[in-house]
């Protein structure tokens, strides 16, 4: 009874966090100096460019901690947006431990990125 209650409490907390966390899409501002030729003169002007940088709003540190403590249940994959792989990892208990170790190494090296962008904060 205690194990199932603990599991349900964890799942509720995880789902509540998932629905409240929002992806952030910051804008990167760059200023360039451009030379404009007008007749015989060359004028320099500063041009401001705005580019949207796609960050997922996910932290690599959070993904690493989830992978260490709950990676065998696939929570790290759920957090990063890979729901189907999270379910498969949950069913196989982290691929019998092998998938758990591989994901741990991939998160540390930065090879396992969130599904919809890159990490907003890294290690």
Tab-separated table of N, CA, C and O in Angstrom:
chain	number	residue	atom	x	y	z
A	1	UNK	N	0.819	-1.182	0.000
A	1	UNK	CA	0.000	0.000	0.000
A	1	UNK	C	0.873	1.259	0.000
A	1	UNK	O	0.597	2.189	-0.715
A	2	UNK	N	1.952	1.258	0.798
A	2	UNK	CA	2.816	2.426	0.871
A	2	UNK	C	3.551	2.660	-0.444
A	2	UNK	O	3.730	3.793	-0.866
A	3	UNK	N	3.976	1.576	-1.114
A	3	UNK	CA	4.697	1.718	-2.371
A	3	UNK	C	3.799	2.323	-3.435
A	3	UNK	O	4.215	3.205	-4.179
A	4	UNK	N	2.570	1.851	-3.543
A	4	UNK	CA	1.675	2.378	-4.564
A	4	UNK	C	1.296	3.826	-4.256
A	4	UNK	O	1.176	4.656	-5.154
A	5	UNK	N	1.119	4.160	-2.977
A	5	UNK	CA	0.803	5.530	-2.598
A	5	UNK	C	1.969	6.464	-2.920
A	5	UNK	O	1.773	7.561	-3.440
A	6	UNK	N	3.179	6.002	-2.676
A	6	UNK	CA	4.361	6.795	-2.993
A	6	UNK	C	4.488	6.997	-4.496
A	6	UNK	O	4.796	8.090	-4.960
A	7	UNK	N	4.237	5.941	-5.267
A	7	UNK	CA	4.316	6.034	-6.721
A	7	UNK	C	3.266	6.995	-7.257
A	7	UNK	O	3.562	7.839	-8.102
A	8	UNK	N	2.052	6.912	-6.770
A	8	UNK	CA	0.994	7.817	-7.218
A	8	UNK	C	1.300	9.263	-6.830
A	8	UNK	O	1.035	10.182	-7.598
A	9	UNK	N	1.862	9.466	-5.662
A	9	UNK	CA	2.232	10.814	-5.238
A	9	UNK	C	3.305	11.384	-6.150
A	9	UNK	O	3.232	12.537	-6.573
A	10	UNK	N	4.301	10.563	-6.479
A	10	UNK	CA	5.353	10.996	-7.375
A	10	UNK	C	4.797	11.318	-8.757
A	10	UNK	O	5.132	12.343	-9.346
A	11	UNK	N	3.950	10.450	-9.301
A	11	UNK	CA	3.380	10.684	-10.624
A	11	UNK	C	2.540	11.951	-10.646
A	11	UNK	O	2.585	12.718	-11.603
A	12	UNK	N	1.766	12.190	-9.592
A	12	UNK	CA	0.965	13.410	-9.526
A	12	UNK	C	1.867	14.645	-9.512
A	12	UNK	O	1.625	15.617	-10.225
A	13	UNK	N	2.921	14.609	-8.712
A	13	UNK	CA	3.845	15.747	-8.638
A	13	UNK	C	4.536	15.971	-9.980
A	13	UNK	O	4.700	17.111	-10.429
A	14	UNK	N	4.929	14.889	-10.641
A	14	UNK	CA	5.594	14.995	-11.934
A	14	UNK	C	4.665	15.597	-12.979
A	14	UNK	O	5.051	16.488	-13.734
A	15	UNK	N	3.419	15.124	-13.034
A	15	UNK	CA	2.468	15.656	-13.998
A	15	UNK	C	2.138	17.115	-13.706
A	15	UNK	O	2.008	17.928	-14.624
A	16	UNK	N	2.005	17.460	-12.447
A	16	UNK	CA	1.730	18.848	-12.087
A	16	UNK	C	2.879	19.745	-12.530
A	16	UNK	O	2.667	20.839	-13.052
A	17	UNK	N	4.108	19.290	-12.347
A	17	UNK	CA	5.277	20.058	-12.780
A	17	UNK	C	5.323	20.170	-14.293
A	17	UNK	O	5.647	21.224	-14.845
A	18	UNK	N	4.970	19.100	-14.998
A	18	UNK	CA	5.020	19.097	-16.454
A	18	UNK	C	4.056	20.108	-17.055
A	18	UNK	O	4.362	20.767	-18.046
A	19	UNK	N	2.870	20.230	-16.469
A	19	UNK	CA	1.881	21.143	-17.024
A	19	UNK	C	2.157	22.595	-16.654
A	19	UNK	O	1.702	23.504	-17.336
A	20	UNK	N	2.887	22.835	-15.588
A	20	UNK	CA	3.170	24.212	-15.200
A	20	UNK	C	4.450	24.740	-15.820
A	20	UNK	O	4.615	25.941	-15.947
A	21	UNK	N	5.371	23.849	-16.213
A	21	UNK	CA	6.626	24.292	-16.830
A	21	UNK	C	6.343	24.727	-18.266
A	21	UNK	O	5.670	24.030	-19.001
A	22	UNK	N	6.842	25.873	-18.648
A	22	UNK	CA	6.608	26.387	-19.990
A	22	UNK	C	7.932	26.556	-20.701
A	22	UNK	O	8.940	26.902	-20.102
A	23	UNK	N	7.890	26.324	-21.995
A	23	UNK	CA	9.085	26.513	-22.799
A	23	UNK	C	9.344	27.998	-22.960
A	23	UNK	O	8.422	28.795	-23.095
A	24	UNK	N	10.596	28.372	-22.918
A	24	UNK	CA	10.936	29.768	-23.108
A	24	UNK	C	11.644	29.924	-24.450
A	24	UNK	O	12.445	29.083	-24.840
A	25	UNK	N	11.330	30.989	-25.140
A	25	UNK	CA	11.954	31.266	-26.416
A	25	UNK	C	12.530	32.675	-26.374
A	25	UNK	O	11.887	33.634	-26.779
A	26	UNK	N	13.741	32.805	-25.831
A	26	UNK	CA	14.328	34.132	-25.712
A	26	UNK	C	14.746	34.677	-27.073
A	26	UNK	O	14.915	33.939	-28.031
A	27	UNK	N	14.875	35.961	-27.135
A	27	UNK	CA	15.295	36.631	-28.356
A	27	UNK	C	16.731	37.082	-28.175
A	27	UNK	O	17.083	37.709	-27.182
A	28	UNK	N	17.555	36.739	-29.137
A	28	UNK	CA	18.959	37.127	-29.098
A	28	UNK	C	19.130	38.391	-29.940
A	28	UNK	O	18.748	38.439	-31.098
A	29	UNK	N	19.690	39.427	-29.329
A	29	UNK	CA	19.869	40.713	-29.991
A	29	UNK	C	21.332	40.869	-30.377
A	29	UNK	O	22.217	40.726	-29.548
A	30	UNK	N	21.571	41.149	-31.655
A	30	UNK	CA	22.926	41.411	-32.120
A	30	UNK	C	22.957	42.759	-32.833
A	30	UNK	O	22.001	43.139	-33.499
A	31	UNK	N	24.051	43.469	-32.668
A	31	UNK	CA	24.232	44.772	-33.312
A	31	UNK	C	25.424	44.658	-34.249
A	31	UNK	O	26.505	44.245	-33.841
A	32	UNK	N	25.212	45.006	-35.514
A	32	UNK	CA	26.265	44.940	-36.514
A	32	UNK	C	26.492	46.321	-37.111
A	32	UNK	O	25.568	47.123	-37.215
A	33	UNK	N	27.711	46.565	-37.519
A	33	UNK	CA	28.027	47.797	-38.235
A	33	UNK	C	28.056	47.491	-39.724
A	33	UNK	O	28.769	46.592	-40.169
A	34	UNK	N	27.248	48.255	-40.489
A	34	UNK	CA	27.108	48.010	-41.923
A	34	UNK	C	27.603	49.249	-42.676
A	34	UNK	O	27.313	50.388	-42.281
A	35	UNK	N	28.334	49.016	-43.745
A	35	UNK	CA	28.793	50.121	-44.583
A	35	UNK	C	27.814	50.309	-45.730
A	35	UNK	O	27.487	49.362	-46.444
A	36	UNK	N	27.342	51.535	-45.899
A	36	UNK	CA	26.391	51.849	-46.964
A	36	UNK	C	27.065	52.837	-47.907
A	36	UNK	O	27.572	53.892	-47.489
A	37	UNK	N	27.066	52.499	-49.190
A	37	UNK	CA	27.689	53.354	-50.198
A	37	UNK	C	26.604	54.233	-50.799
A	37	UNK	O	25.636	53.748	-51.375
A	38	UNK	N	26.780	55.544	-50.631
A	38	UNK	CA	25.864	56.529	-51.209
A	38	UNK	C	26.672	57.465	-52.101
A	38	UNK	O	27.360	58.355	-51.610
A	39	UNK	N	26.570	57.201	-53.359
A	39	UNK	CA	27.344	58.037	-54.302
A	39	UNK	C	28.823	57.804	-54.106
A	39	UNK	O	29.338	56.700	-54.264
A	40	UNK	N	29.533	58.884	-53.754
A	40	UNK	CA	30.990	58.809	-53.570
A	40	UNK	C	31.381	58.592	-52.113
A	40	UNK	O	32.549	58.415	-51.808
A	41	UNK	N	30.399	58.586	-51.211
A	41	UNK	CA	30.722	58.465	-49.787
A	41	UNK	C	30.302	57.102	-49.242
A	41	UNK	O	29.390	56.456	-49.748
A	42	UNK	N	30.999	56.718	-48.214
A	42	UNK	CA	30.683	55.463	-47.519
A	42	UNK	C	30.283	55.816	-46.096
A	42	UNK	O	31.042	56.450	-45.364
A	43	UNK	N	29.068	55.434	-45.731
A	43	UNK	CA	28.558	55.714	-44.388
A	43	UNK	C	28.463	54.413	-43.599
A	43	UNK	O	28.128	53.367	-44.158
A	44	UNK	N	28.740	54.518	-42.341
A	44	UNK	CA	28.620	53.355	-41.459
A	44	UNK	C	27.402	53.529	-40.580
A	44	UNK	O	27.222	54.578	-39.964
A	45	UNK	N	26.572	52.499	-40.526
A	45	UNK	CA	25.379	52.523	-39.679
A	45	UNK	C	25.338	51.245	-38.855
A	45	UNK	O	25.809	50.193	-39.289
A	46	UNK	N	24.749	51.370	-37.693
A	46	UNK	CA	24.573	50.182	-36.847
A	46	UNK	C	23.173	49.621	-37.076
A	46	UNK	O	22.195	50.362	-37.039
A	47	UNK	N	23.127	48.327	-37.311
A	47	UNK	CA	21.873	47.631	-37.558
A	47	UNK	C	21.662	46.623	-36.439
A	47	UNK	O	22.570	45.860	-36.094
A	48	UNK	N	20.465	46.625	-35.890
A	48	UNK	CA	20.134	45.688	-34.821
A	48	UNK	C	19.329	44.529	-35.407
A	48	UNK	O	18.327	44.748	-36.088
A	49	UNK	N	19.787	43.317	-35.155
A	49	UNK	CA	19.087	42.123	-35.613
A	49	UNK	C	18.541	41.369	-34.418
A	49	UNK	O	19.195	41.261	-33.386
A	50	UNK	N	17.351	40.837	-34.571
A	50	UNK	CA	16.733	40.032	-33.535
A	50	UNK	C	16.506	38.632	-34.085
A	50	UNK	O	15.925	38.475	-35.156
A	51	UNK	N	16.970	37.643	-33.369
A	51	UNK	CA	16.792	36.252	-33.780
A	51	UNK	C	16.218	35.470	-32.612
A	51	UNK	O	16.661	35.607	-31.474
A	52	UNK	N	15.237	34.648	-32.901
A	52	UNK	CA	14.653	33.813	-31.860
A	52	UNK	C	15.523	32.584	-31.659
A	52	UNK	O	15.851	31.883	-32.610
A	53	UNK	N	15.908	32.351	-30.438
A	53	UNK	CA	16.724	31.198	-30.082
A	53	UNK	C	15.806	30.171	-29.433
A	53	UNK	O	15.118	30.487	-28.466
A	54	UNK	N	15.778	28.969	-29.964
A	54	UNK	CA	14.864	27.956	-29.445
A	54	UNK	C	15.491	27.209	-28.269
A	54	UNK	O	16.351	26.363	-28.436
A	55	UNK	N	15.053	27.571	-27.070
A	55	UNK	CA	15.425	26.833	-25.877
A	55	UNK	C	14.189	26.092	-25.403
A	55	UNK	O	13.080	26.579	-25.532
A	56	UNK	N	14.391	24.952	-24.821
A	56	UNK	CA	13.253	24.150	-24.386
A	56	UNK	C	12.762	24.538	-23.000
A	56	UNK	O	11.710	24.112	-22.584
A	57	UNK	N	13.536	25.330	-22.283
A	57	UNK	CA	13.172	25.650	-20.907
A	57	UNK	C	13.575	24.546	-19.943
A	57	UNK	O	13.223	24.572	-18.776
A	58	UNK	N	14.304	23.574	-20.426
A	58	UNK	CA	14.746	22.442	-19.608
A	58	UNK	C	16.182	22.649	-19.168
A	58	UNK	O	17.004	23.171	-19.896
A	59	UNK	N	16.475	22.205	-17.974
A	59	UNK	CA	17.808	22.337	-17.415
A	59	UNK	C	18.550	21.005	-17.519
A	59	UNK	O	17.984	19.949	-17.221
A	60	UNK	N	19.797	21.059	-17.925
A	60	UNK	CA	20.611	19.849	-18.003
A	60	UNK	C	20.881	19.296	-16.614
A	60	UNK	O	20.933	18.079	-16.429
A	61	UNK	N	21.007	20.158	-15.628
A	61	UNK	CA	21.226	19.714	-14.251
A	61	UNK	C	20.020	18.944	-13.733
A	61	UNK	O	20.162	17.890	-13.106
A	62	UNK	N	18.818	19.448	-13.998
A	62	UNK	CA	17.601	18.750	-13.591
A	62	UNK	C	17.498	17.404	-14.284
A	62	UNK	O	17.142	16.398	-13.667
A	63	UNK	N	17.799	17.387	-15.588
A	63	UNK	CA	17.760	16.119	-16.332
A	63	UNK	C	18.759	15.118	-15.755
A	63	UNK	O	18.455	13.924	-15.639
A	64	UNK	N	19.933	15.606	-15.359
A	64	UNK	CA	20.944	14.726	-14.784
A	64	UNK	C	20.487	14.163	-13.440
A	64	UNK	O	20.617	12.962	-13.187
A	65	UNK	N	19.936	15.010	-12.588
A	65	UNK	CA	19.459	14.542	-11.283
A	65	UNK	C	18.311	13.549	-11.433
A	65	UNK	O	18.248	12.537	-10.720
A	66	UNK	N	17.390	13.827	-12.353
A	66	UNK	CA	16.300	12.884	-12.604
A	66	UNK	C	16.841	11.559	-13.136
A	66	UNK	O	16.334	10.493	-12.787
A	67	UNK	N	17.848	11.636	-13.983
A	67	UNK	CA	18.431	10.421	-14.542
A	67	UNK	C	19.139	9.600	-13.467
A	67	UNK	O	19.054	8.370	-13.462
A	68	UNK	N	19.824	10.270	-12.554
A	68	UNK	CA	20.535	9.549	-11.496
A	68	UNK	C	19.554	8.841	-10.564
A	68	UNK	O	19.695	7.661	-10.267
A	69	UNK	N	18.551	9.593	-10.083
A	69	UNK	CA	17.671	9.051	-9.050
A	69	UNK	C	16.469	8.290	-9.586
A	69	UNK	O	16.010	7.341	-8.945
A	70	UNK	N	15.952	8.694	-10.749
A	70	UNK	CA	14.729	8.059	-11.259
A	70	UNK	C	14.863	7.606	-12.708
A	70	UNK	O	13.863	7.375	-13.385
A	71	UNK	N	16.088	7.492	-13.180
A	71	UNK	CA	16.327	7.097	-14.568
A	71	UNK	C	15.858	5.700	-14.893
A	71	UNK	O	15.472	5.412	-16.025
A	72	UNK	N	15.875	4.827	-13.935
A	72	UNK	CA	15.399	3.461	-14.168
A	72	UNK	C	13.904	3.399	-14.441
A	72	UNK	O	13.410	2.439	-15.028
A	73	UNK	N	13.182	4.441	-14.049
A	73	UNK	CA	11.738	4.510	-14.298
A	73	UNK	C	11.419	5.359	-15.529
A	73	UNK	O	10.250	5.567	-15.844
A	74	UNK	N	12.424	5.868	-16.203
A	74	UNK	CA	12.217	6.645	-17.420
A	74	UNK	C	11.814	8.086	-17.202
A	74	UNK	O	11.421	8.765	-18.148
A	75	UNK	N	11.916	8.574	-15.979
A	75	UNK	CA	11.477	9.936	-15.675
A	75	UNK	C	12.305	10.966	-16.443
A	75	UNK	O	11.779	11.991	-16.876
A	76	UNK	N	13.587	10.693	-16.654
A	76	UNK	CA	14.419	11.623	-17.406
A	76	UNK	C	13.923	11.782	-18.838
A	76	UNK	O	13.907	12.878	-19.388
A	77	UNK	N	13.500	10.688	-19.446
A	77	UNK	CA	12.969	10.747	-20.817
A	77	UNK	C	11.642	11.497	-20.862
A	77	UNK	O	11.377	12.251	-21.795
A	78	UNK	N	10.795	11.284	-19.859
A	78	UNK	CA	9.545	12.040	-19.786
A	78	UNK	C	9.844	13.529	-19.670
A	78	UNK	O	9.218	14.354	-20.331
A	79	UNK	N	10.799	13.892	-18.835
A	79	UNK	CA	11.165	15.286	-18.617
A	79	UNK	C	11.672	15.937	-19.901
A	79	UNK	O	11.366	17.096	-20.187
A	80	UNK	N	12.448	15.205	-20.683
A	80	UNK	CA	13.020	15.750	-21.907
A	80	UNK	C	12.049	15.738	-23.079
A	80	UNK	O	12.369	16.229	-24.156
A	81	UNK	N	10.861	15.164	-22.890
A	81	UNK	CA	9.830	15.201	-23.925
A	81	UNK	C	9.706	13.943	-24.751
A	81	UNK	O	8.920	13.901	-25.685
A	82	UNK	N	10.444	12.902	-24.429
A	82	UNK	CA	10.377	11.644	-25.163
A	82	UNK	C	9.436	10.688	-24.431
A	82	UNK	O	9.875	9.772	-23.727
A	83	UNK	N	8.131	10.897	-24.605
A	83	UNK	CA	7.136	10.152	-23.831
A	83	UNK	C	7.154	8.663	-24.149
A	83	UNK	O	7.143	7.830	-23.237
A	84	UNK	N	7.171	8.298	-25.422
A	84	UNK	CA	7.148	6.885	-25.792
A	84	UNK	C	8.387	6.155	-25.265
A	84	UNK	O	8.287	5.054	-24.716
A	85	UNK	N	9.541	6.775	-25.400
A	85	UNK	CA	10.762	6.152	-24.878
A	85	UNK	C	10.736	6.088	-23.357
A	85	UNK	O	11.283	5.156	-22.757
A	86	UNK	N	10.096	7.065	-22.718
A	86	UNK	CA	9.944	7.031	-21.267
A	86	UNK	C	9.096	5.857	-20.827
A	86	UNK	O	9.404	5.182	-19.839
A	87	UNK	N	8.028	5.585	-21.566
A	87	UNK	CA	7.168	4.437	-21.246
A	87	UNK	C	7.935	3.140	-21.445
A	87	UNK	O	7.870	2.227	-20.600
A	88	UNK	N	8.682	3.037	-22.540
A	88	UNK	CA	9.474	1.822	-22.789
A	88	UNK	C	10.541	1.623	-21.712
A	88	UNK	O	10.780	0.500	-21.254
A	89	UNK	N	11.147	2.708	-21.305
A	89	UNK	CA	12.170	2.618	-20.250
A	89	UNK	C	11.539	2.236	-18.921
A	89	UNK	O	12.129	1.498	-18.136
A	90	UNK	N	10.325	2.719	-18.664
A	90	UNK	CA	9.606	2.364	-17.443
A	90	UNK	C	9.251	0.885	-17.435
A	90	UNK	O	9.450	0.198	-16.425
A	91	UNK	N	8.766	0.387	-18.555
A	91	UNK	CA	8.363	-1.024	-18.637
A	91	UNK	C	9.554	-1.960	-18.472
A	91	UNK	O	9.458	-2.995	-17.808
A	92	UNK	N	10.695	-1.584	-19.047
A	92	UNK	CA	11.882	-2.449	-18.983
A	92	UNK	C	12.782	-2.138	-17.799
A	92	UNK	O	13.866	-2.721	-17.686
A	93	UNK	N	12.330	-1.209	-16.923
A	93	UNK	CA	13.130	-0.787	-15.773
A	93	UNK	C	14.517	-0.313	-16.186
A	93	UNK	O	15.550	-0.775	-15.691
A	94	UNK	N	14.508	0.636	-17.106
A	94	UNK	CA	15.775	1.223	-17.558
A	94	UNK	C	16.546	0.310	-18.473
A	94	UNK	O	17.770	0.357	-18.497
A	95	UNK	N	15.824	-0.485	-19.274
A	95	UNK	CA	16.520	-1.407	-20.184
A	95	UNK	C	17.403	-2.362	-19.420
A	95	UNK	O	18.504	-2.660	-19.842
A	96	UNK	N	16.856	-2.837	-18.268
A	96	UNK	CA	17.571	-3.758	-17.380
A	96	UNK	C	18.881	-3.163	-16.881
A	96	UNK	O	19.858	-3.854	-16.651
A	97	UNK	N	18.906	-1.831	-16.745
A	97	UNK	CA	20.055	-1.136	-16.206
A	97	UNK	C	21.020	-0.609	-17.249
A	97	UNK	O	21.785	0.315	-16.972
A	98	UNK	N	20.981	-1.174	-18.440
A	98	UNK	CA	21.918	-0.757	-19.484
A	98	UNK	C	21.507	0.597	-20.060
A	98	UNK	O	22.328	1.500	-20.201
A	99	UNK	N	20.226	0.740	-20.377
A	99	UNK	CA	19.702	1.981	-20.929
A	99	UNK	C	19.863	3.122	-19.915
A	99	UNK	O	20.127	4.253	-20.277
A	100	UNK	N	19.710	2.781	-18.666
A	100	UNK	CA	19.886	3.757	-17.578
A	100	UNK	C	21.285	4.363	-17.625
A	100	UNK	O	21.451	5.581	-17.577
A	101	UNK	N	22.301	3.532	-17.758
A	101	UNK	CA	23.697	3.997	-17.782
A	101	UNK	C	23.985	4.784	-19.052
A	101	UNK	O	24.642	5.830	-19.019
A	102	UNK	N	23.454	4.320	-20.186
A	102	UNK	CA	23.678	5.020	-21.448
A	102	UNK	C	23.072	6.423	-21.402
A	102	UNK	O	23.711	7.399	-21.803
A	103	UNK	N	21.828	6.534	-20.913
A	103	UNK	CA	21.198	7.847	-20.807
A	103	UNK	C	21.939	8.757	-19.842
A	103	UNK	O	22.056	9.957	-20.081
A	104	UNK	N	22.440	8.198	-18.772
A	104	UNK	CA	23.199	8.978	-17.797
A	104	UNK	C	24.436	9.599	-18.451
A	104	UNK	O	24.699	10.794	-18.309
A	105	UNK	N	25.163	8.807	-19.203
A	105	UNK	CA	26.364	9.292	-19.887
A	105	UNK	C	25.994	10.316	-20.965
A	105	UNK	O	26.647	11.346	-21.117
A	106	UNK	N	24.895	10.055	-21.695
A	106	UNK	CA	24.488	10.966	-22.762
A	106	UNK	C	24.041	12.321	-22.216
A	106	UNK	O	24.275	13.358	-22.843
A	107	UNK	N	23.408	12.337	-21.057
A	107	UNK	CA	22.997	13.608	-20.458
A	107	UNK	C	24.220	14.374	-19.958
A	107	UNK	O	24.327	15.588	-20.134
A	108	UNK	N	25.175	13.674	-19.358
A	108	UNK	CA	26.392	14.334	-18.873
A	108	UNK	C	27.174	14.961	-20.023
A	108	UNK	O	27.651	16.095	-19.920
A	109	UNK	N	27.294	14.248	-21.133
A	109	UNK	CA	28.059	14.769	-22.278
A	109	UNK	C	27.264	15.776	-23.095
A	109	UNK	O	27.839	16.478	-23.931
A	110	UNK	N	25.946	15.864	-22.879
A	110	UNK	CA	25.118	16.807	-23.624
A	110	UNK	C	24.599	16.255	-24.933
A	110	UNK	O	24.023	16.991	-25.739
A	111	UNK	N	24.799	14.967	-25.192
A	111	UNK	CA	24.316	14.362	-26.433
A	111	UNK	C	22.805	14.136	-26.422
A	111	UNK	O	22.190	14.081	-27.479
A	112	UNK	N	22.213	13.975	-25.250
A	112	UNK	CA	20.768	13.777	-25.140
A	112	UNK	C	20.128	15.133	-24.849
A	112	UNK	O	20.185	15.629	-23.730
A	113	UNK	N	19.575	15.752	-25.871
A	113	UNK	CA	18.972	17.077	-25.776
A	113	UNK	C	17.455	16.950	-25.618
A	113	UNK	O	16.876	15.921	-25.963
A	114	UNK	N	16.785	17.986	-25.123
A	114	UNK	CA	15.323	17.972	-25.087
A	114	UNK	C	14.748	17.867	-26.495
A	114	UNK	O	15.376	18.275	-27.474
A	115	UNK	N	13.538	17.335	-26.577
A	115	UNK	CA	12.939	17.065	-27.872
A	115	UNK	C	12.683	18.333	-28.683
A	115	UNK	O	12.834	18.339	-29.887
A	116	UNK	N	12.297	19.424	-28.052
A	116	UNK	CA	11.891	20.621	-28.776
A	116	UNK	C	12.887	21.777	-28.652
A	116	UNK	O	12.516	22.924	-28.579
A	117	UNK	N	14.146	21.485	-28.665
A	117	UNK	CA	15.143	22.548	-28.589
A	117	UNK	C	16.381	22.108	-27.847
A	117	UNK	O	16.659	20.921	-27.734
A	118	UNK	N	17.087	23.073	-27.315
A	118	UNK	CA	18.283	22.745	-26.546
A	118	UNK	C	18.072	23.158	-25.093
A	118	UNK	O	17.070	23.780	-24.760
A	119	UNK	N	19.012	22.795	-24.243
A	119	UNK	CA	18.900	23.131	-22.821
A	119	UNK	C	18.968	24.643	-22.625
A	119	UNK	O	19.771	25.322	-23.271
A	120	UNK	N	18.138	25.159	-21.739
A	120	UNK	CA	18.212	26.582	-21.419
A	120	UNK	C	19.341	26.856	-20.441
A	120	UNK	O	19.884	27.960	-20.407
A	121	UNK	N	19.716	25.860	-19.640
A	121	UNK	CA	20.893	25.990	-18.775
A	121	UNK	C	21.628	24.656	-18.761
A	121	UNK	O	21.014	23.607	-18.698
A	122	UNK	N	22.936	24.746	-18.867
A	122	UNK	CA	23.756	23.529	-18.949
A	122	UNK	C	24.599	23.382	-17.689
A	122	UNK	O	24.617	24.251	-16.829
A	123	UNK	N	25.297	22.252	-17.629
A	123	UNK	CA	26.161	21.972	-16.464
A	123	UNK	C	27.307	22.944	-16.360
A	123	UNK	O	27.814	23.489	-17.228
